[in-house]
mmCIF file of C-alpha atoms in Angstrom:
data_model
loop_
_atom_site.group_PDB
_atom_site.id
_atom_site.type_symbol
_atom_site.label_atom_id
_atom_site.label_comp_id
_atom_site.label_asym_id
_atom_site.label_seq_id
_atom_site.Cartn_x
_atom_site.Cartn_y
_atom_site.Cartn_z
ATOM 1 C CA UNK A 758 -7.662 21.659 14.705
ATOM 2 C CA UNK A 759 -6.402 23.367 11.717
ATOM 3 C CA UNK A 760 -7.762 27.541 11.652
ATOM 4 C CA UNK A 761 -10.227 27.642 8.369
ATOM 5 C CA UNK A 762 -7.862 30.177 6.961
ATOM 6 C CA UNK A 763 -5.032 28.856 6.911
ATOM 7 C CA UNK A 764 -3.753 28.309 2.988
ATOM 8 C CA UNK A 765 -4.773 25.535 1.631
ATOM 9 C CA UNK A 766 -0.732 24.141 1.276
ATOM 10 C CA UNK A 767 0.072 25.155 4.661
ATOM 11 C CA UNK A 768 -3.418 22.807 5.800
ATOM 12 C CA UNK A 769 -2.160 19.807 3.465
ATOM 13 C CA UNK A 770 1.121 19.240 5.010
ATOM 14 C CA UNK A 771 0.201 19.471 8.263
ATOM 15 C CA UNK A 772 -2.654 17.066 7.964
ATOM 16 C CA UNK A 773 -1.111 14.718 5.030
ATOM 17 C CA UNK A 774 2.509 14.525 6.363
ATOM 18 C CA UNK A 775 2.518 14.202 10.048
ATOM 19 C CA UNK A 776 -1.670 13.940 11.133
ATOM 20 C CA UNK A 777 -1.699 10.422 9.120
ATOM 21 C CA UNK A 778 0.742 8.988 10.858
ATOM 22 C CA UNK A 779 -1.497 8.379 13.754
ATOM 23 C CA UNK A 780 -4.060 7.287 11.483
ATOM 24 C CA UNK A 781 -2.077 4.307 11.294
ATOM 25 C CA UNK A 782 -0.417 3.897 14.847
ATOM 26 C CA UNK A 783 -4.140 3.967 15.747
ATOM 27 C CA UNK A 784 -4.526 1.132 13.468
ATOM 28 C CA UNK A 785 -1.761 -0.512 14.342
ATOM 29 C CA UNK A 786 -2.145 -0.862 17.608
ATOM 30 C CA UNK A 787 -5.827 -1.623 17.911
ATOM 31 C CA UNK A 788 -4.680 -4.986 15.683
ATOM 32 C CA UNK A 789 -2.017 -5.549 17.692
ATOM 33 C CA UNK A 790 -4.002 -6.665 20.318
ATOM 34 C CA UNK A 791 -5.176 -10.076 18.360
ATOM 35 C CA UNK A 792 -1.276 -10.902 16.654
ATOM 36 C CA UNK A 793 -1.284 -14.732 16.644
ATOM 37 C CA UNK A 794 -4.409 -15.335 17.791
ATOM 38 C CA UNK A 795 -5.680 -16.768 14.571
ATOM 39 C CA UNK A 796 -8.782 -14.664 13.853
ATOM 40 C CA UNK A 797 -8.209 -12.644 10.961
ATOM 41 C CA UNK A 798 -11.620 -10.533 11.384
ATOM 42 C CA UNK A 799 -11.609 -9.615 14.610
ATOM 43 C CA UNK A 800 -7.661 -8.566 14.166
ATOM 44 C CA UNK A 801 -9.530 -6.607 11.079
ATOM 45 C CA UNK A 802 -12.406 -5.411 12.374
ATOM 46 C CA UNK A 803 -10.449 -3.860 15.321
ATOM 47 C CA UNK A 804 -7.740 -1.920 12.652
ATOM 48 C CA UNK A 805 -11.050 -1.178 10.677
ATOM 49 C CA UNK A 806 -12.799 1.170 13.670
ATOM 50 C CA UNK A 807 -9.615 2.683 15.115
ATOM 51 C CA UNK A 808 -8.872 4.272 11.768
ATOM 52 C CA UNK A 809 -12.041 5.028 11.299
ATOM 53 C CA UNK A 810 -12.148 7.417 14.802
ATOM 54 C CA UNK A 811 -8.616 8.468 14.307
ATOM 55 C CA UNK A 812 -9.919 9.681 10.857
ATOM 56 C CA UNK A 813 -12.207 11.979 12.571
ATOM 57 C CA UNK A 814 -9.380 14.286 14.205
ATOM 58 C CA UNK A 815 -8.197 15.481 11.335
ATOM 59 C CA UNK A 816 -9.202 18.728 9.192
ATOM 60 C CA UNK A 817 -9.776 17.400 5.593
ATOM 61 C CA UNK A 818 -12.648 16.950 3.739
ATOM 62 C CA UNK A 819 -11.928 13.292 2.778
ATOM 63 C CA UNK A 820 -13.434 10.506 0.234
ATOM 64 C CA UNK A 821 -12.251 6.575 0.643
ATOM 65 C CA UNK A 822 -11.561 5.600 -2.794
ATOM 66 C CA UNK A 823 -9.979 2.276 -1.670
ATOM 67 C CA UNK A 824 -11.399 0.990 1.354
ATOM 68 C CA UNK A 825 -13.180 -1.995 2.793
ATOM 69 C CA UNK A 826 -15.047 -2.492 -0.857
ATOM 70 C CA UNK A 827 -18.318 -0.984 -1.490
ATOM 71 C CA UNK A 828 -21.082 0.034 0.965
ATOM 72 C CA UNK A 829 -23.024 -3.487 0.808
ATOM 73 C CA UNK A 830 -19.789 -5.207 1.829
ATOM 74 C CA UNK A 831 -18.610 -2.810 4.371
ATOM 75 C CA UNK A 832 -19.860 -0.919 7.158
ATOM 76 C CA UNK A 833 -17.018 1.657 7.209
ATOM 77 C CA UNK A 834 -14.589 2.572 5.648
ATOM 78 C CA UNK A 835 -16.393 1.436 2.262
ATOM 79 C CA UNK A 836 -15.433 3.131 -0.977
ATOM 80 C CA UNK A 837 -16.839 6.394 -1.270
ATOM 81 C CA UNK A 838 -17.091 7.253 2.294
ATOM 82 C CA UNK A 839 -16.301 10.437 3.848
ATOM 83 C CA UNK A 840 -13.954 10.656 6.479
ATOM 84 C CA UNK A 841 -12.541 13.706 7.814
ATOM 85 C CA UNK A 842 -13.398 16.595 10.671
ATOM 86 C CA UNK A 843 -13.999 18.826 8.348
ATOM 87 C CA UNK A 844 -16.609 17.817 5.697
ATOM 88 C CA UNK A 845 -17.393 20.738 3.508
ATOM 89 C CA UNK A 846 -14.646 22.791 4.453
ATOM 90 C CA UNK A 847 -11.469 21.069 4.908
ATOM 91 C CA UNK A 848 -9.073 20.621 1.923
ATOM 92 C CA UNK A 849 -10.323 18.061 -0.204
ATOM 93 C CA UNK A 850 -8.724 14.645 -0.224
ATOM 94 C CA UNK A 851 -8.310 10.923 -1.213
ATOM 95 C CA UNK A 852 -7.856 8.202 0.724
ATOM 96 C CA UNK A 853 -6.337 4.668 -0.009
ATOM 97 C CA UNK A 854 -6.189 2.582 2.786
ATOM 98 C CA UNK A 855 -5.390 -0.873 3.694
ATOM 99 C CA UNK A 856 -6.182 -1.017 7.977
ATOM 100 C CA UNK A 857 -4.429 -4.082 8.359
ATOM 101 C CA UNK A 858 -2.498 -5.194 5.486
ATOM 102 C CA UNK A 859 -1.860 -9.111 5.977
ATOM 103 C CA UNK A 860 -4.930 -10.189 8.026
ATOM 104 C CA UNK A 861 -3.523 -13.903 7.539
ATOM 105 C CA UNK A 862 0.099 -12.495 9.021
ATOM 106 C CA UNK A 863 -1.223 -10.575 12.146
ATOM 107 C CA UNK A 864 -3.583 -13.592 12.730
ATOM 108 C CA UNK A 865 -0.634 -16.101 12.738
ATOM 109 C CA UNK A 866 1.942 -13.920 14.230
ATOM 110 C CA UNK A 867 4.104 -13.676 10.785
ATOM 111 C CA UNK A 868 6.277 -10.801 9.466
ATOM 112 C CA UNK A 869 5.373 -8.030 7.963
ATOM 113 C CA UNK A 870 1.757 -7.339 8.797
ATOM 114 C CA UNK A 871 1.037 -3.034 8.350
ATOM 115 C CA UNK A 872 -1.586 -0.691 8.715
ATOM 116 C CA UNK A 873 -1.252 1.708 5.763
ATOM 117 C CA UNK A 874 -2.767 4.585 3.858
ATOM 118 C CA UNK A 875 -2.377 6.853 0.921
ATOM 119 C CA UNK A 876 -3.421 10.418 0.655
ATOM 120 C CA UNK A 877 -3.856 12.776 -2.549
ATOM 121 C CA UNK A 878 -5.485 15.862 -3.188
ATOM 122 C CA UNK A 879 -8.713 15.118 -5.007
ATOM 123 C CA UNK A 880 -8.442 12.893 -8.493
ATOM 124 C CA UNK A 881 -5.187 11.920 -7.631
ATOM 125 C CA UNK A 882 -5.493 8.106 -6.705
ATOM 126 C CA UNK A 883 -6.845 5.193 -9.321
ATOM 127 C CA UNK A 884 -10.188 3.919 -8.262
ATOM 128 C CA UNK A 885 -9.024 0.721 -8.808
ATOM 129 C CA UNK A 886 -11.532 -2.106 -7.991
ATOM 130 C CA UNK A 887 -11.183 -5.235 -6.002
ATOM 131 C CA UNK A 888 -9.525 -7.413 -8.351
ATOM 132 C CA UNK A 889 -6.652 -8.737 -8.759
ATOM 133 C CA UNK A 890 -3.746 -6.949 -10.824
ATOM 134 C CA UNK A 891 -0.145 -8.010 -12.349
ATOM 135 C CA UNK A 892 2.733 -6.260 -11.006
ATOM 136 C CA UNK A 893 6.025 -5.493 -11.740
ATOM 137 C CA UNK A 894 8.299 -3.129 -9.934
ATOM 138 C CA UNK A 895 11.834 -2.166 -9.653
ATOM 139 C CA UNK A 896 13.781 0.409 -7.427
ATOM 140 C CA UNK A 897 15.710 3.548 -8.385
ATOM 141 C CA UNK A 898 18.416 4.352 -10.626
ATOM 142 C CA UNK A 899 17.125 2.490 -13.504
ATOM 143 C CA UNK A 900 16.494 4.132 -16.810
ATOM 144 C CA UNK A 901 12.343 4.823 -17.603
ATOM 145 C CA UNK A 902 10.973 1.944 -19.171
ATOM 146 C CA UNK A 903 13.580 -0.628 -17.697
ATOM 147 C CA UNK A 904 10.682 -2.974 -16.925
ATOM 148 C CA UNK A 905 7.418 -3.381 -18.585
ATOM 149 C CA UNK A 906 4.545 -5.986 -18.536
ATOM 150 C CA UNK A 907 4.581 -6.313 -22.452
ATOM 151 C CA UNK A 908 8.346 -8.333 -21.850
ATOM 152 C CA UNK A 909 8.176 -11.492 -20.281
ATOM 153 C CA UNK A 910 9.802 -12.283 -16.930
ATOM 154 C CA UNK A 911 13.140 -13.212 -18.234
ATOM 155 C CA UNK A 912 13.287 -10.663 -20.260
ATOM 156 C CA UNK A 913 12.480 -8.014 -17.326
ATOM 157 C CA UNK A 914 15.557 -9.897 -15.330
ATOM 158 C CA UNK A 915 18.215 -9.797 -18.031
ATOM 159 C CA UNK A 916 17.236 -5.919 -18.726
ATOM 160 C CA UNK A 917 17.760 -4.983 -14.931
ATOM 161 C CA UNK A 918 20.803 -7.702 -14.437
ATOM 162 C CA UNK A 919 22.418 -5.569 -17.721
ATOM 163 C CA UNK A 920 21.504 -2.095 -16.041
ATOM 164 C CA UNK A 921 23.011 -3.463 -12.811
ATOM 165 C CA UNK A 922 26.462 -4.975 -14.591
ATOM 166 C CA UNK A 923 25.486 -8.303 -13.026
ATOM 167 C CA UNK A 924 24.552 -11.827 -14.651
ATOM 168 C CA UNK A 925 20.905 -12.177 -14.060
ATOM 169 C CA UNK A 926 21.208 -15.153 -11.943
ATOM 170 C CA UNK A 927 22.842 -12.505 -9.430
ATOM 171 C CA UNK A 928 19.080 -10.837 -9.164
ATOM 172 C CA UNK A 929 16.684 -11.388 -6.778
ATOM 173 C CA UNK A 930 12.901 -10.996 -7.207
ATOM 174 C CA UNK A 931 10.062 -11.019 -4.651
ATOM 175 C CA UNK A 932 6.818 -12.959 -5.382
ATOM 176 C CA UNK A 933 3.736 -14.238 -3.695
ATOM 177 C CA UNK A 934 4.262 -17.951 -2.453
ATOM 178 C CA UNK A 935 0.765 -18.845 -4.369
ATOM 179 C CA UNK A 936 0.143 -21.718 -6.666
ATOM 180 C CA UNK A 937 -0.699 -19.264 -9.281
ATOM 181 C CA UNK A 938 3.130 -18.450 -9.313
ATOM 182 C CA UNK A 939 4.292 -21.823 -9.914
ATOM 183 C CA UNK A 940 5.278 -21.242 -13.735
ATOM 184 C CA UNK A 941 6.780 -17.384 -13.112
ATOM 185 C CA UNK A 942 8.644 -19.110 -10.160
ATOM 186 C CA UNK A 943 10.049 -21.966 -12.585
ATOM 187 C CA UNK A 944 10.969 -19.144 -14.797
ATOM 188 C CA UNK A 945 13.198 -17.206 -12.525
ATOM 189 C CA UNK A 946 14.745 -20.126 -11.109
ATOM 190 C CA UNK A 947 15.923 -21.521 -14.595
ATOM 191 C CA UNK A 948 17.572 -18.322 -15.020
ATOM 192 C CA UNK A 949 19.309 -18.711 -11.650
ATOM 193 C CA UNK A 950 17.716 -16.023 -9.884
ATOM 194 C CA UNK A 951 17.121 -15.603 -5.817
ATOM 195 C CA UNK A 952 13.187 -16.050 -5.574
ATOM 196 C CA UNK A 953 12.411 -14.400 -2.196
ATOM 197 C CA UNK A 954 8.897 -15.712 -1.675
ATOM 198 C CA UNK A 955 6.684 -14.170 0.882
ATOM 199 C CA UNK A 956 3.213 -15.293 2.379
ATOM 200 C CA UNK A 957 1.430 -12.125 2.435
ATOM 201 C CA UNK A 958 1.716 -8.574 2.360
ATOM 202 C CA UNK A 959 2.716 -7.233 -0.922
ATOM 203 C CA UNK A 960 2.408 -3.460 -0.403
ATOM 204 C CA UNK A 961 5.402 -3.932 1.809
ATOM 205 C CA UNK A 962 6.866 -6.840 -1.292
ATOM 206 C CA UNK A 963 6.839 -3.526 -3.647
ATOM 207 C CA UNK A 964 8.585 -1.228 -1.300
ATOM 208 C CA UNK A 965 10.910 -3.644 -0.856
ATOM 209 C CA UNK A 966 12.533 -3.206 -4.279
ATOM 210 C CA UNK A 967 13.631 0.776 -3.435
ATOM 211 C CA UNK A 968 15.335 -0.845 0.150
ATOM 212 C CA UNK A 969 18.928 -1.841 -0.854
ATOM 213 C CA UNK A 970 19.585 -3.559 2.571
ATOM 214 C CA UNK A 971 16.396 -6.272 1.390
ATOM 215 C CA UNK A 972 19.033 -7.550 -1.535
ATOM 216 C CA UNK A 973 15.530 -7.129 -3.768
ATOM 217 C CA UNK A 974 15.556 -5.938 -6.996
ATOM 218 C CA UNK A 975 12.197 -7.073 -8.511
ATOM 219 C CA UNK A 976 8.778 -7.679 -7.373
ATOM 220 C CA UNK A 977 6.568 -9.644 -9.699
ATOM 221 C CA UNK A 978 3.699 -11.314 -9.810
ATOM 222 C CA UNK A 979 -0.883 -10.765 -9.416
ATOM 223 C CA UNK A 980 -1.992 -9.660 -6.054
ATOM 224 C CA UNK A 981 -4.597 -7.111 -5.512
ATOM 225 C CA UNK A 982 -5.240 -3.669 -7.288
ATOM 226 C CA UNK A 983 -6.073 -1.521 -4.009
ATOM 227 C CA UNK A 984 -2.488 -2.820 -2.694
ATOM 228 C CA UNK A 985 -0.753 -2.008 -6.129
ATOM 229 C CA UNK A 986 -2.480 1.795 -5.758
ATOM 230 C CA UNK A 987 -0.774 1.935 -2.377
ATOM 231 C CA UNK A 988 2.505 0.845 -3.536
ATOM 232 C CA UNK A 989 2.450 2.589 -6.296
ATOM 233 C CA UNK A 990 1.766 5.780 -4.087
ATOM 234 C CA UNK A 991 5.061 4.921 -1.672
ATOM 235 C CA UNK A 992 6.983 4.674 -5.025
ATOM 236 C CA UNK A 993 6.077 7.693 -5.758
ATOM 237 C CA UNK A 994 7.760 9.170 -2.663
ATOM 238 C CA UNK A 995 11.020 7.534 -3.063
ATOM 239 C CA UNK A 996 11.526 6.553 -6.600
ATOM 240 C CA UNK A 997 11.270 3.551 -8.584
ATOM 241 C CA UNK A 998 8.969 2.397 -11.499
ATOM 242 C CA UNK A 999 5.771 0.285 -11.403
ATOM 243 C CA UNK A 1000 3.899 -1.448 -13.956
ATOM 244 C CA UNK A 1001 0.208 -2.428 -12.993
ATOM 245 C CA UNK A 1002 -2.468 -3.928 -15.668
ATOM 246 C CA UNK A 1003 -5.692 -5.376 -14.119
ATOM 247 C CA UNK A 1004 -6.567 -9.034 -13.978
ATOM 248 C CA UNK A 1005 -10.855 -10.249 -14.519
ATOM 249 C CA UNK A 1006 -11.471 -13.407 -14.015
ATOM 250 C CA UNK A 1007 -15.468 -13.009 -15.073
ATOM 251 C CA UNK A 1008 -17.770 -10.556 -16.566
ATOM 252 C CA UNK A 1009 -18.920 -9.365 -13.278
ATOM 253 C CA UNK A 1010 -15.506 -8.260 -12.204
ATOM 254 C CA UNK A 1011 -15.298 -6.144 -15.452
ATOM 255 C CA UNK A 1012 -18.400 -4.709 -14.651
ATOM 256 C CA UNK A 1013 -16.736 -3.338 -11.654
ATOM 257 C CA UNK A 1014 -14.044 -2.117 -12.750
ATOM 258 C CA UNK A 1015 -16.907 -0.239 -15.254
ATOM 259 C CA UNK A 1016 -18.359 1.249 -12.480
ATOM 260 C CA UNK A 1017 -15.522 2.874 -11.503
ATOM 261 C CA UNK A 1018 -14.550 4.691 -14.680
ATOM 262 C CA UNK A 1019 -12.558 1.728 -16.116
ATOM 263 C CA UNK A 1020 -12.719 1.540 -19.741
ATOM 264 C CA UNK A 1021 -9.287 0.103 -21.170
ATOM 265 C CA UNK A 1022 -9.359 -3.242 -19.571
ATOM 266 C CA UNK A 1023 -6.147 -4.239 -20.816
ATOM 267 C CA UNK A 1024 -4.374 -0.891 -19.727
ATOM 268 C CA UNK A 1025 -0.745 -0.667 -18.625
ATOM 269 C CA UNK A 1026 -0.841 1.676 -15.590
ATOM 270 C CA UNK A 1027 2.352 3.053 -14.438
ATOM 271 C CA UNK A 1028 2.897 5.015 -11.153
ATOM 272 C CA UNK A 1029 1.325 8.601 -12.283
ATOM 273 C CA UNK A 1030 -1.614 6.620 -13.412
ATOM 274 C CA UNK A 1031 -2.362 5.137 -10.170
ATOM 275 C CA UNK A 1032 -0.784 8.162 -7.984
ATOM 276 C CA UNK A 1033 -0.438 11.490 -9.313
ATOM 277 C CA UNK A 1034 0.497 14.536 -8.202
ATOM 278 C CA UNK A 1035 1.375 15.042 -4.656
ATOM 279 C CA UNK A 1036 1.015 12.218 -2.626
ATOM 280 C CA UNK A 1037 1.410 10.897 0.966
ATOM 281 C CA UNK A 1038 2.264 7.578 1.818
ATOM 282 C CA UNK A 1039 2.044 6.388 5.720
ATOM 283 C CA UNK A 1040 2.435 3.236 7.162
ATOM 284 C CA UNK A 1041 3.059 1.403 10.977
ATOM 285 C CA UNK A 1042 4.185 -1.758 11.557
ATOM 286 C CA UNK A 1043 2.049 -4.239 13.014
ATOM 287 C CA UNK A 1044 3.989 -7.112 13.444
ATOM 288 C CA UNK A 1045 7.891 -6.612 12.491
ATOM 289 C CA UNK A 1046 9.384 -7.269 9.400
ATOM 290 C CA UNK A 1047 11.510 -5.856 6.570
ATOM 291 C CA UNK A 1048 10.029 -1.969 6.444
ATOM 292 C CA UNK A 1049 8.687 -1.401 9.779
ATOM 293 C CA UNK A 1050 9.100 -3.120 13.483
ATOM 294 C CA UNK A 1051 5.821 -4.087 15.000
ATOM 295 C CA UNK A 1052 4.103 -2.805 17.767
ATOM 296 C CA UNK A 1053 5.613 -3.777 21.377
ATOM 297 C CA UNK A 1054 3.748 -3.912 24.353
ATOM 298 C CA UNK A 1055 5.963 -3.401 27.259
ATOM 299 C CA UNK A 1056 5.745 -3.341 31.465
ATOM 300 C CA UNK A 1057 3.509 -0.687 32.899
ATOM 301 C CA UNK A 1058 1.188 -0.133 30.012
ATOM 302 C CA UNK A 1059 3.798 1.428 27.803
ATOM 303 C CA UNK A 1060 3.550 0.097 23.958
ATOM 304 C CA UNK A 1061 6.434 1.961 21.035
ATOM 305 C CA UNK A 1062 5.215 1.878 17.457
ATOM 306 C CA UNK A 1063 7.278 2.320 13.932
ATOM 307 C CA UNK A 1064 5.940 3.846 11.027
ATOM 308 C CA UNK A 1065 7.565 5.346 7.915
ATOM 309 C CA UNK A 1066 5.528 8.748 6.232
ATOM 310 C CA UNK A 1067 6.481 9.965 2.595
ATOM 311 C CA UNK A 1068 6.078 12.907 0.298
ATOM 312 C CA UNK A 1069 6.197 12.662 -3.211
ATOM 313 C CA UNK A 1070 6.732 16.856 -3.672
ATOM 314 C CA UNK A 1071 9.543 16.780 -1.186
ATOM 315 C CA UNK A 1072 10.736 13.353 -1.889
ATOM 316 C CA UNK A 1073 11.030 12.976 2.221
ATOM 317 C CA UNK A 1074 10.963 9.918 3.944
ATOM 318 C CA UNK A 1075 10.286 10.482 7.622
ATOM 319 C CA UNK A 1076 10.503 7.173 10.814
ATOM 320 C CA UNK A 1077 8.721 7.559 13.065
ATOM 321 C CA UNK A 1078 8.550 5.596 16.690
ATOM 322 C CA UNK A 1079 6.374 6.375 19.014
ATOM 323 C CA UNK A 1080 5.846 5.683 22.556
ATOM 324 C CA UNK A 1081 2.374 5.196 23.659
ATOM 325 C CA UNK A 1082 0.612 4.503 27.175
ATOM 326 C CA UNK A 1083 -2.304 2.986 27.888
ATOM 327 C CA UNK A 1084 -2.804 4.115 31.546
#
């Protein structure tokens, strides 16, 4: 445990950088234990309580302002909860988090499954509420404003195909496999474009974009607001730009988003909006896929982990494997 008088810098990358990272092997490896066993809240619930005690560990003084959803729906790890060894007197922070990001995937034994977790000092992550949000993203080396959610899809493809010197049936651009995708999907594939379509899992469908081994240039498409905070927090790390507005479907959901200090319903958020100043982004793999391998439990109680952890001051992208034992 941290000294209490150590600088408050000196306490943040200690705890932010490298401490998170077992946050999320903890995670990790607790859902691990149920991949492809085809019961998404138990593989949950388990991810849900080993964060929760690996939280404890660390010196911070910490808030969940993406969690589980609110205290009626959750019994830890809801929105507003502290977390943290240190409440009171450790550095300040806010937590996104996501304990097992594609219950569906872990519970079926598909790719891609992650614990993950953003970190900022106080203020600096959206409270965004559990709806559903429009996203658009696109890696580095694109000028600012490339992309936006005002242009339509086609136009968002021929402005990154001209960028890239490349016809825009040459791009390819990750969506959600849902039936509410069937007209954007029609859209891209008219102009020629490579639809990569994944099941779940679209914190790991943004990151993809800033990955030039995935062949993705694009992500588009609605999928929930806590993921597009954390993806919007990784981005900040390694570069890229991000386009987020909000999606209601009834009064009650705007309510919500009320509650939480929403006022412009029809906002365009970009990635300072949802993650400002400096900001950690950690992740482990749960079950392999393009970011991260998965956890593998091997002879003699030995288990290795993956993880990625990034800093949006430094800009550094740190892997991580880990060898763990369970006797």
């Amino acid at each position: 445990m941290q000294n209490k008088s150590t600088p408050a810098s000196k306490v943040l990358d200690r705890v932010l950088v490298l401490e998170m990272v077992r946050v999320t092997e903890a995670a990790a490896i607790a859902a691990s234990e149920l991949i492809g066993r085809g019961d998404e809240k138990a593989a949950d619930h388990a991810a849900v309580e080993a964060m929760r005690k690996a939280f404890d560990g660390l010196y911070m003084d910490g808030t969940v302002v993406i969690g589980e959803g609110e205290r009626d729906e959750a019994p830890m790890l809801f929105i507003g909860e502290k977390v943290g060894g240190a409440p009171g007197s450790g550095p300040k922070i806010d937590i996104a988090l996501d304990p097992l990001e594609g219950t569906t995937i872990c519970a079926k034994a598909g790719p891609n499954s992650l614990a993950v977790l953003a970190a900022a000092e106080e203020g600096g992550l959206l409270n965004a509420p559990d709806v559903y949000m429009d996203k658009l993203a696109v890696g580095p080396g694109y000028p600012e404003g490339i992309i936006s959610l005002d242009k339509s899809p086609t136009e968002n493809v021929k402005a990154v195909a001209a960028a890239k010197g490349v016809e825009p049936g040459q791009i390819n651009v990750c969506v959600l496999d849902r039936p509410r995708h069937e007209a954007l999907i029609a859209e891209l594939r008219a102009l020629g474009c490579g639809v990569v379509l994944i099941g779940d899992g679209d914190v790991a469908g943004v990151i993809a974009v800033t990955d030039e081994d995935t062949t993705i240039d694009l992500y588009m498409g609605s999928g929930g607001a806590p993921e597009g905070v954390l993806a919007a927090a990784a981005l900040r790390c390694v570069g890229g730009q991000f386009n987020g507005r909000l999606l209601f479907r009834n009064d009650d959901e705007r309510g919500r988003a009320r509650k939480w200090g929403i006022e412009d319903l029809d906002r365009i958020y970009k990635l300072e909006d949802l993650a400002k100043g400096d900001c950690i982004f950690a992740a482990t793999g749960v079950t392999s896929g393009s970011l991260l391998d998965g956890v593998k439990r091997l002879k003699g109680g030995k288990m290795t982990t993956e993880s990625v952890v990034m800093r949006a001051s430094s800009g550094t992208v740190r892997w991580i494997k880990g060898e763990h034992r369970t006797r």
